[in-house]
GROMACS .gro file of C-alpha atoms in nm:
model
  376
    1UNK     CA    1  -2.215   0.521   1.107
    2UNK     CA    2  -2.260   0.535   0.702
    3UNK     CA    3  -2.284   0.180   0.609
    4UNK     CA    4  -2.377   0.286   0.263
    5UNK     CA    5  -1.942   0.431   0.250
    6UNK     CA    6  -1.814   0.124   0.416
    7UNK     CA    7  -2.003  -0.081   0.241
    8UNK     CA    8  -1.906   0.094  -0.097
    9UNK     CA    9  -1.535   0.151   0.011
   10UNK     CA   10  -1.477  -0.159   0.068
   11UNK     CA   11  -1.623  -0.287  -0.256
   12UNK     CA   12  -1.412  -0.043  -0.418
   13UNK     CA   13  -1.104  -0.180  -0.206
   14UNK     CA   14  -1.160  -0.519  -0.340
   15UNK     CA   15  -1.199  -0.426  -0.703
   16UNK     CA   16  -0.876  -0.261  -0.693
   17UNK     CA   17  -0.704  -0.556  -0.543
   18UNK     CA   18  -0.766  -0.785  -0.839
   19UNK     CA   19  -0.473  -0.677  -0.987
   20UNK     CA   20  -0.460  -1.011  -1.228
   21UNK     CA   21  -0.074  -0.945  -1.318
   22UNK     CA   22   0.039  -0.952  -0.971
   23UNK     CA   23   0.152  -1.295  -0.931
   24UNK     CA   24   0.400  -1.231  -1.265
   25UNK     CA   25   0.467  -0.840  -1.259
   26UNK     CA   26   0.827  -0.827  -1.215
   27UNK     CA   27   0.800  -1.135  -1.501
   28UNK     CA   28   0.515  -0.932  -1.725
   29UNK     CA   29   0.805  -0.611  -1.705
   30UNK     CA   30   1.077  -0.801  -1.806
   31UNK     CA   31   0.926  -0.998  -2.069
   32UNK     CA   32   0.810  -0.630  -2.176
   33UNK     CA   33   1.146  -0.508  -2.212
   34UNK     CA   34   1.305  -0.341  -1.902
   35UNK     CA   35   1.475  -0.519  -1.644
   36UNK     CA   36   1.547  -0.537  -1.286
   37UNK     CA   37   1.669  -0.192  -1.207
   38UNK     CA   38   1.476  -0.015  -1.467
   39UNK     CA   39   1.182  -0.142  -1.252
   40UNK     CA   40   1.301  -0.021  -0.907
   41UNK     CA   41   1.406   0.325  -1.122
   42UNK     CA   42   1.059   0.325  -1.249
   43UNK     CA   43   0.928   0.346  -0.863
   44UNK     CA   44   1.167   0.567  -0.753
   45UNK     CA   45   1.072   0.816  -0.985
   46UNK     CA   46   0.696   0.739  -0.942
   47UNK     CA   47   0.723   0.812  -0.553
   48UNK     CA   48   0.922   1.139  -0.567
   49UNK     CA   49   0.655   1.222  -0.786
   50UNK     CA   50   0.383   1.089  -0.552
   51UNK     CA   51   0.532   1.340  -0.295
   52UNK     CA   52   0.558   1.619  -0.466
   53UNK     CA   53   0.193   1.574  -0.520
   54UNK     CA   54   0.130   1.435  -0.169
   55UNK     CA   55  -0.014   1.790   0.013
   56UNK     CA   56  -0.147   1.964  -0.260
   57UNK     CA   57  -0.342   1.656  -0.312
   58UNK     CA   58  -0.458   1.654   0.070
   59UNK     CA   59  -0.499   2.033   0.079
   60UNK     CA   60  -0.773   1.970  -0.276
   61UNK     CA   61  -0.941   1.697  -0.088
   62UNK     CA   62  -0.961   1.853   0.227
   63UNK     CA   63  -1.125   2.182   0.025
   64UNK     CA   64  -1.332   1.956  -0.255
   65UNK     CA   65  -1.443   1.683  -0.031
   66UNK     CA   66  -1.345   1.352   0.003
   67UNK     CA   67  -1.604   1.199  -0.273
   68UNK     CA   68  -1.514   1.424  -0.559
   69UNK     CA   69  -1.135   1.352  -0.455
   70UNK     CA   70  -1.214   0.965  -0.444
   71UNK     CA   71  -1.392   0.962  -0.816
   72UNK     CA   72  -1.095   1.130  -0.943
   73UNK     CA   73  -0.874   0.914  -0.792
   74UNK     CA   74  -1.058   0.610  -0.919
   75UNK     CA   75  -1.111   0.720  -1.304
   76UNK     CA   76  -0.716   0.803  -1.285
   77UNK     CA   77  -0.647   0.425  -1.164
   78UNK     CA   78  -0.824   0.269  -1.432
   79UNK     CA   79  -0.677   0.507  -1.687
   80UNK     CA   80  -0.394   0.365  -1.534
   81UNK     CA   81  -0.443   0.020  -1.600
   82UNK     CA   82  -0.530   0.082  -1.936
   83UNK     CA   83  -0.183   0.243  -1.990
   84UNK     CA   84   0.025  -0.082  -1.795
   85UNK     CA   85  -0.196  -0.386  -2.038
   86UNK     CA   86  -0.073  -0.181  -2.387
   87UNK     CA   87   0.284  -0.096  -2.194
   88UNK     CA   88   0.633  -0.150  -2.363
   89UNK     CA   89   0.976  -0.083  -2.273
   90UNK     CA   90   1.061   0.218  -2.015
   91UNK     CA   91   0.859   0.461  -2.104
   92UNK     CA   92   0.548   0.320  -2.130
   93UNK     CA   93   0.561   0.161  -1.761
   94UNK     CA   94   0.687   0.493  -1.620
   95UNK     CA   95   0.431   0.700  -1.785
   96UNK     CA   96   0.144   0.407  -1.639
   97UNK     CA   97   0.372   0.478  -1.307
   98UNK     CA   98   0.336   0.860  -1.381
   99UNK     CA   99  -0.009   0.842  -1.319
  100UNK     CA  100  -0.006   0.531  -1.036
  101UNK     CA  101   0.214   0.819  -0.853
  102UNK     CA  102  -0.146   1.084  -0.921
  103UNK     CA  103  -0.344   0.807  -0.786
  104UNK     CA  104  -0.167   0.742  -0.454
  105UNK     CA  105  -0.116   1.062  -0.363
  106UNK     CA  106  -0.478   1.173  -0.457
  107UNK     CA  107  -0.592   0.856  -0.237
  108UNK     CA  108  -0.352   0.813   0.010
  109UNK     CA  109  -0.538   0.947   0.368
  110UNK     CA  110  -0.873   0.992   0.165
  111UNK     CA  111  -0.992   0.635   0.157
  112UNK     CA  112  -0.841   0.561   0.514
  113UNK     CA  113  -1.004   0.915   0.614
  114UNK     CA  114  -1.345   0.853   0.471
  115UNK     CA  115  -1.330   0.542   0.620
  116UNK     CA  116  -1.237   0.637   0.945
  117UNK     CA  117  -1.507   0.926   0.944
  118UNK     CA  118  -1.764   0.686   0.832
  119UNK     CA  119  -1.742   0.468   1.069
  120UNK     CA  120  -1.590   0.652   1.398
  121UNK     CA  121  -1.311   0.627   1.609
  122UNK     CA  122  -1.439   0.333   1.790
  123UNK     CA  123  -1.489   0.087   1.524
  124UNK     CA  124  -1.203   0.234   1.352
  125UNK     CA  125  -0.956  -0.027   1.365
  126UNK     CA  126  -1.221  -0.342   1.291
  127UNK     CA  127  -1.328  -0.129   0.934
  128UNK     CA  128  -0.960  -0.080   0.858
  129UNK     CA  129  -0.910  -0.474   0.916
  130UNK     CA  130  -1.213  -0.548   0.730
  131UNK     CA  131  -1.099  -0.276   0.442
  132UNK     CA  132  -0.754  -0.490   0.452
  133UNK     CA  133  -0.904  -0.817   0.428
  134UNK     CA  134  -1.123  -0.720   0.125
  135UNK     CA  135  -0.810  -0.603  -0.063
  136UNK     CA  136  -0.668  -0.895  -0.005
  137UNK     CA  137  -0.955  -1.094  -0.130
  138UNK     CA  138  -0.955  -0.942  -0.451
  139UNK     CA  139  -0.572  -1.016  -0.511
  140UNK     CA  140  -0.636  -1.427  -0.405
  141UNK     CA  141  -0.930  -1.373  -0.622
  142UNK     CA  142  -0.733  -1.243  -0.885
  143UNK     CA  143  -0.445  -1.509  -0.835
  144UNK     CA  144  -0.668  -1.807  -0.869
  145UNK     CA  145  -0.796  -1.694  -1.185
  146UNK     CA  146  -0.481  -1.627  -1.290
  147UNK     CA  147  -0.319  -1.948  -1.172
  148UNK     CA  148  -0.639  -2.186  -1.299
  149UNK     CA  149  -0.671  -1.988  -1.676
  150UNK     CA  150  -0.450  -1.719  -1.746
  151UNK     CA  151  -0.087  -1.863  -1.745
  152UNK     CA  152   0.160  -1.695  -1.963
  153UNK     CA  153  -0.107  -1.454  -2.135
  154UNK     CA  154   0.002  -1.155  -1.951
  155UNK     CA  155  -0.161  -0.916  -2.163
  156UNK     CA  156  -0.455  -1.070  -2.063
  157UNK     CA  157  -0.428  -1.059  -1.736
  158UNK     CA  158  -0.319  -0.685  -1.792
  159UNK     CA  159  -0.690  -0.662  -1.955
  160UNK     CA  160  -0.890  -0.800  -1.671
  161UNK     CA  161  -0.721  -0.561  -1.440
  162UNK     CA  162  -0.843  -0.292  -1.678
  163UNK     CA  163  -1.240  -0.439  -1.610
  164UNK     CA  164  -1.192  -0.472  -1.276
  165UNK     CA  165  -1.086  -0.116  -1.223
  166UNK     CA  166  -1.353   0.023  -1.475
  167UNK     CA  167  -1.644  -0.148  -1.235
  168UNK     CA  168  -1.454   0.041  -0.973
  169UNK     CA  169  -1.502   0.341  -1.165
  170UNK     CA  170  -1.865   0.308  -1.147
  171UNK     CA  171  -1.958   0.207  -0.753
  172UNK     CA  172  -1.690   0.532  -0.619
  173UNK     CA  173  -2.006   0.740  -0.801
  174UNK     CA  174  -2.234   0.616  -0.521
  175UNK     CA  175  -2.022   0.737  -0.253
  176UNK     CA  176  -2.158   1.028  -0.012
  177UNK     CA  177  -1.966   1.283   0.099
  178UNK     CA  178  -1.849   1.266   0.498
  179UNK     CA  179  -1.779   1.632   0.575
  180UNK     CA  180  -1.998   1.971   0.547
  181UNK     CA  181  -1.893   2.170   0.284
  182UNK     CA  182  -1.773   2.436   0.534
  183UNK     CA  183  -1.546   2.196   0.670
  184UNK     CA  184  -1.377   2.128   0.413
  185UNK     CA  185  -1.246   2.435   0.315
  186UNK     CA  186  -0.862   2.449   0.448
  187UNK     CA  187  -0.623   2.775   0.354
  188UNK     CA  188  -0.275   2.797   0.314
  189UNK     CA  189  -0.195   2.937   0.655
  190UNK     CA  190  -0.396   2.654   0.797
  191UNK     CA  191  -0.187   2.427   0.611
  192UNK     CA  192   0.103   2.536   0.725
  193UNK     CA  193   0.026   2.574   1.063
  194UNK     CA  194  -0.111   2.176   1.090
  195UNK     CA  195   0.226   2.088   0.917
  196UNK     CA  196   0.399   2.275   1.210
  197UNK     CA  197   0.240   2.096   1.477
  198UNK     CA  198   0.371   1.751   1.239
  199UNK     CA  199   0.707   1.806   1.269
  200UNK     CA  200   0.599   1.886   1.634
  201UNK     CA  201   0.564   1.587   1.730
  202UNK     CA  202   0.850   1.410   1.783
  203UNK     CA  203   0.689   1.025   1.902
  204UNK     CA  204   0.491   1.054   1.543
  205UNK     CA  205   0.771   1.142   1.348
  206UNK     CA  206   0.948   0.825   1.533
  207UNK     CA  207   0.614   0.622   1.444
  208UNK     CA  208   0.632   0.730   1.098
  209UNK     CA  209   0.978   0.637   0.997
  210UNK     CA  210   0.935   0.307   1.189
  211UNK     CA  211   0.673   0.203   0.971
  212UNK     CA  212   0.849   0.363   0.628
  213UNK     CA  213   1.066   0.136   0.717
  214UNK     CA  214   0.919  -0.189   0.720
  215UNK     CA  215   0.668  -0.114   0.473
  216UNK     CA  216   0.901  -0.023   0.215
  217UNK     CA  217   1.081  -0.370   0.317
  218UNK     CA  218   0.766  -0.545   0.275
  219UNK     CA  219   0.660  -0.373  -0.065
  220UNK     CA  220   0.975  -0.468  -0.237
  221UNK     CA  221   0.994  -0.789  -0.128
  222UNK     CA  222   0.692  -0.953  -0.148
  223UNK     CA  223   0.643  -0.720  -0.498
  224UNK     CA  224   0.953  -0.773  -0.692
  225UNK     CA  225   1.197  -0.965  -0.484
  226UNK     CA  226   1.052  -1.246  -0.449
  227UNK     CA  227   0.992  -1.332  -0.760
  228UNK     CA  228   1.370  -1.304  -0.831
  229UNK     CA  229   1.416  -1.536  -0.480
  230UNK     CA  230   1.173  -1.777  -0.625
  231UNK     CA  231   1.294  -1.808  -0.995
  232UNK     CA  232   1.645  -1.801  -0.781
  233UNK     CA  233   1.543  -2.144  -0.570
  234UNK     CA  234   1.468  -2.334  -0.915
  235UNK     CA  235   1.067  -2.231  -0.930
  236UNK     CA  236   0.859  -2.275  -1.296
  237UNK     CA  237   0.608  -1.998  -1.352
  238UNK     CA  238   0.311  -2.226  -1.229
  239UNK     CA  239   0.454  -2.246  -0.879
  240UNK     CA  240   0.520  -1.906  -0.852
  241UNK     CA  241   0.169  -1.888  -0.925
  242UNK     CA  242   0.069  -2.123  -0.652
  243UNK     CA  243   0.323  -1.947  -0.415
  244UNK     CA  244   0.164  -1.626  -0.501
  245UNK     CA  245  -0.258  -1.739  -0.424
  246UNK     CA  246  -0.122  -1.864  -0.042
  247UNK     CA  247   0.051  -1.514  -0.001
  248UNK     CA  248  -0.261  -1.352  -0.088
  249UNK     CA  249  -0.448  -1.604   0.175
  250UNK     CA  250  -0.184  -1.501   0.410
  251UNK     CA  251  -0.280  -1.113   0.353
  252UNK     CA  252  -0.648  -1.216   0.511
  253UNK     CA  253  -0.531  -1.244   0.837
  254UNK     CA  254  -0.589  -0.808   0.903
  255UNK     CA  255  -0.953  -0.886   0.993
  256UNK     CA  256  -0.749  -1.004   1.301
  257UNK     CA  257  -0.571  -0.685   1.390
  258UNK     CA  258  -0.822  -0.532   1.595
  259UNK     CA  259  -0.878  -0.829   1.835
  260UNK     CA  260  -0.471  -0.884   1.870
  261UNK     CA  261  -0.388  -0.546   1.945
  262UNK     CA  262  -0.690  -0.574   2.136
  263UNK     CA  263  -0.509  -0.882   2.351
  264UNK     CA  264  -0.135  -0.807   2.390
  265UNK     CA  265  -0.180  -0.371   2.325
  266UNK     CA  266  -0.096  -0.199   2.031
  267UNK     CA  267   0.295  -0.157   2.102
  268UNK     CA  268   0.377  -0.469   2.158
  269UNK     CA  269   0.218  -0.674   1.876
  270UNK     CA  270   0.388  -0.389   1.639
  271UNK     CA  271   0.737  -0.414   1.794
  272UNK     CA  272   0.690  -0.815   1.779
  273UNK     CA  273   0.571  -0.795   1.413
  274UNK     CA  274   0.815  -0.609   1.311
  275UNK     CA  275   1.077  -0.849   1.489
  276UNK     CA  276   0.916  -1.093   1.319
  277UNK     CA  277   0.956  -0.935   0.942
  278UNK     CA  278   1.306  -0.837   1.052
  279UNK     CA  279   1.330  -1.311   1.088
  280UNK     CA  280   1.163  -1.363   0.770
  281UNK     CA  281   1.415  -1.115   0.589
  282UNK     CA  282   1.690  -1.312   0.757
  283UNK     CA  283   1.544  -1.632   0.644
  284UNK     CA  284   1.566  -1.519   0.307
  285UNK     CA  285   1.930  -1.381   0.326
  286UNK     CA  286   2.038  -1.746   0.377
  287UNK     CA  287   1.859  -2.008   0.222
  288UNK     CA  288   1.820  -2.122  -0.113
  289UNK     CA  289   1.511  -2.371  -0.040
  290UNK     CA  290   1.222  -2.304  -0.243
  291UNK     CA  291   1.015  -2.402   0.060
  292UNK     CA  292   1.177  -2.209   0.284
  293UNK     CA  293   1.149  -1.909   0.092
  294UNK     CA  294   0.805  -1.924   0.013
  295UNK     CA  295   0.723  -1.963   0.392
  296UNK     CA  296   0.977  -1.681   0.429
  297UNK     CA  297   0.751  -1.474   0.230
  298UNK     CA  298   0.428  -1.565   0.365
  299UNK     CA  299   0.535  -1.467   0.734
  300UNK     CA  300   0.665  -1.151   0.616
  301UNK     CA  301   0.282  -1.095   0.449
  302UNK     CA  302   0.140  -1.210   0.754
  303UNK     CA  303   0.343  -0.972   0.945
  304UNK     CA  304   0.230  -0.647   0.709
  305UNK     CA  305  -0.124  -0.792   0.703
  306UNK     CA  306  -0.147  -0.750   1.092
  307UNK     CA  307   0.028  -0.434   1.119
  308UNK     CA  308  -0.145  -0.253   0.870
  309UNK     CA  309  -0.462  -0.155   1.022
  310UNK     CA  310  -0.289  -0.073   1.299
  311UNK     CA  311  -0.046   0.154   1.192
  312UNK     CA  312  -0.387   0.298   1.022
  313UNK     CA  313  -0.569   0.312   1.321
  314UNK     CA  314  -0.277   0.469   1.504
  315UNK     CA  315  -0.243   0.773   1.228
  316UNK     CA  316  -0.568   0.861   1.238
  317UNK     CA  317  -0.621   0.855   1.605
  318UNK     CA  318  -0.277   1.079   1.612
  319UNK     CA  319  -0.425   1.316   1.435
  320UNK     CA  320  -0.676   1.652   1.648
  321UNK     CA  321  -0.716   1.843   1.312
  322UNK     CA  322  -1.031   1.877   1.142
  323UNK     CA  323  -0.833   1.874   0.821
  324UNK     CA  324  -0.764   1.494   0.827
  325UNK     CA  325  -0.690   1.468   0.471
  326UNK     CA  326  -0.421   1.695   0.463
  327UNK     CA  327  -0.234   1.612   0.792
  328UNK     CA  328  -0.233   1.204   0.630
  329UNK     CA  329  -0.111   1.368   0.305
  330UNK     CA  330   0.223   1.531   0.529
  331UNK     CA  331   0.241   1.213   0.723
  332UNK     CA  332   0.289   1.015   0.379
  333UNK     CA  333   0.527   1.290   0.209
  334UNK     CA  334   0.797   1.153   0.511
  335UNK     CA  335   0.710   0.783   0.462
  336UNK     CA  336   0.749   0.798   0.066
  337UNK     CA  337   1.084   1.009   0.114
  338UNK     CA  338   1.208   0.738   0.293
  339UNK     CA  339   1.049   0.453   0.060
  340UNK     CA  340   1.266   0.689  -0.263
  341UNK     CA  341   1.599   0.599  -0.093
  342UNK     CA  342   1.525   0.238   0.035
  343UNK     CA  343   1.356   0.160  -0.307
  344UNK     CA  344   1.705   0.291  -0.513
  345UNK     CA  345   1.870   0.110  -0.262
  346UNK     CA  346   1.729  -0.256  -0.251
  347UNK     CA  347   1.716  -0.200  -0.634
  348UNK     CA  348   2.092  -0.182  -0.658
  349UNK     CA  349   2.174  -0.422  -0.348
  350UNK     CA  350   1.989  -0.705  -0.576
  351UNK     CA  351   2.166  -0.640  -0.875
  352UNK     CA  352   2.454  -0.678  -0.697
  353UNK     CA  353   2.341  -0.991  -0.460
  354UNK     CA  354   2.005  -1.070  -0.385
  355UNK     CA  355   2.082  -1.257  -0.061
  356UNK     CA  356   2.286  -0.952   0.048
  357UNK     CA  357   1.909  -0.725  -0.049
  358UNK     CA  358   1.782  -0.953   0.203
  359UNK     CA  359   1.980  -0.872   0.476
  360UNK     CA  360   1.933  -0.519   0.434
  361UNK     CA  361   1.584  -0.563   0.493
  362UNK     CA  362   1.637  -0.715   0.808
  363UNK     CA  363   1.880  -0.457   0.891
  364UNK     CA  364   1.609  -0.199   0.801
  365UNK     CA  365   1.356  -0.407   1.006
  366UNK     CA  366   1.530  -0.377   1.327
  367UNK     CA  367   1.597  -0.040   1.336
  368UNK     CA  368   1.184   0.005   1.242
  369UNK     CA  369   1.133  -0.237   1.570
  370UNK     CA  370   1.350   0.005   1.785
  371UNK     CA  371   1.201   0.347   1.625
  372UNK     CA  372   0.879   0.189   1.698
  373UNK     CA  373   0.885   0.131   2.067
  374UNK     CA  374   1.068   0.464   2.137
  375UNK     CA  375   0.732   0.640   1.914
  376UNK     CA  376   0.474   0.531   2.238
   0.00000   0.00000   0.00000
């Protein structure tokens, strides 16, 4: 086990979850010029990017190493933040998206994968609960501050995202590399051939779309959506605020995952967490109770927060290639094509009815909760 990765991976993990704008970023968007659809556009655009760049990203990291692949990934982020705290208008928040899209590509199955190799298969799922709990840390971290002395200043809290971030920066140049260097040199006909065995396999594909599904549901939600729900139900900045710091508590509950799935088996806490996000999206569709919605929300976080290590865990144990990097990389090119359509889609269903956005996410829920149990 490398403690010295865990330890720094997960410091990393938090740093990058005090995102200090995340209680108010639909708000800090609008108030900076583009509205509701512009916003959904703006991710659309930044994911069909993201997969574009998915493999060639996994097939670098998988030939530079992970650590070279994670500094990169982390100077690119900050640069990032940067961009979004001096951000106008469209452009400027799709070219900070532009290079958000870089960033999760680059990262995406490099800090689960270093993580994972770090630590072995059989504390696998406890790291990736701890890694999720951390994150989640540094956004209730970074919603307290935000709720206690920040308050309207957006820019500001665009600027302490920026710090955060930089200090990032800094610890991912501690990080030691997890692979020999002649493992991590992957060709093109190798890359084809582990993309082969992919489509393959048709319970992963199954497990894959399941959980595009739901995560998708859950990103645009409890990201943008809820805001509109909460602003909707009659709620002043300050309680979306408060609403926002008792989602983040809810995220802590992934240090959990491992002993659940541990207690009632890995397919049926999924399929009854997904059930249960497909409830909260139903509970949303119909009520106009600020209360109601908030715990609405909170469930469906609570939901995610369980799930995600998990569906980690699951991935990587999935995968019996050496070139881990690059089979997560093909693995996420499927989930964000899915996430391209569902994001255009909830984008226009709330512009048209937000209630009606709702129940498409509990539509999209169930059919995750079905996928799911057929993927095992």
């Amino acid at each position: 086990m490398n403690r010295r990765n865990i330890f720094l991976l997960c410091a990393i993990g938090f740093l990058q979850g005090m995102v200090f704008y995340a209680p108010v970023a639909t708000l800090y968007r609008q108030a900076a010029g583009i509205g509701i659809f512009e916003i959904t556009l703006i991710e659309s655009i930044s994911l069909m990017l993201s997969i574009l760049l998915e493999i060639p990203w996994g097939w670098t990291a998988d030939r530079i190493g992970y650590r070279k692949t994670m500094l990169i990934c982390c100077g690119v982020f900050f640069g990032s933040k940067i961009l979004f705290w001096r951000a106008s208008g469209f452009i400027g928040f799709l070219l900070e998206r532009i290079l958000v899209a870089v960033v999760c590509a680059g990262l995406s199955g490099v800090d689960t994968g270093m993580l994972f190799e770090s630590c072995g298969q059989g504390d696998s799922h406890r790291v990736f609960g701890i890694y999720g709990y951390l994150q989640q840390a540094g956004l209730l971290l970074a919603a307290g501050v935000y709720s206690l002395w920040i308050g309207s200043n957006y820019r500001l809290a665009g600027f302490l995202t920026v710090v955060s971030y930089g200090i990032a920066v800094f610890l991912a140049l501690f990080l030691q590399e997890v692979k020999a260097p002649e493992e991590s040199r992957i060709t093109l006909r190798e890359s084809v051939s582990v993309l082969a065995h992919q489509l393959k396999d048709r319970k992963l594909l199954l497990f894959l779309i399941a959980i595009a599904l739901v995560n998708e549901t859950h990103q645009t939600i409890t990201a943008f959506l809820n805001q509109l729900q909460y602003t909707r139900t009659g709620m002043s900045v300050e309680m979306i605020s408060l609403a926002y710091i008792l989602l983040s508590l809810a995220g802590l509950v992934s240090i959990f995952s491992a002993r659940l799935s541990a207690l009632a088996g890995a397919k049926r806490l999924g399929s009854g967490l997904i059930l249960g996000s497909c409830l909260c999206c139903l509970m949303l569709a119909v009520t106009g109770n600020p209360v109601v919605s908030v715990l609405a929300v909170i469930g469906l976080r609570i939901c995610y927060g369980i799930l995600q290590p998990l569906q980690l865990e699951q991935q990587n144990r999935r995968i019996d290639t050496k070139y881990r990097a690059t089979a997560l990389s093909m693995n996420v090119v499927l989930m964000d094509s899915i996430a391209v359509f569902l994001n255009l889609l909830y984008g226009s269903a709330a512009e048209a009815s937000l209630p009606g956005s709702m129940l498409l996410g509990a539509l999209f829920c169930l059919v995750s909760m079905l996928l799911y149990r057929r993927s095992w």
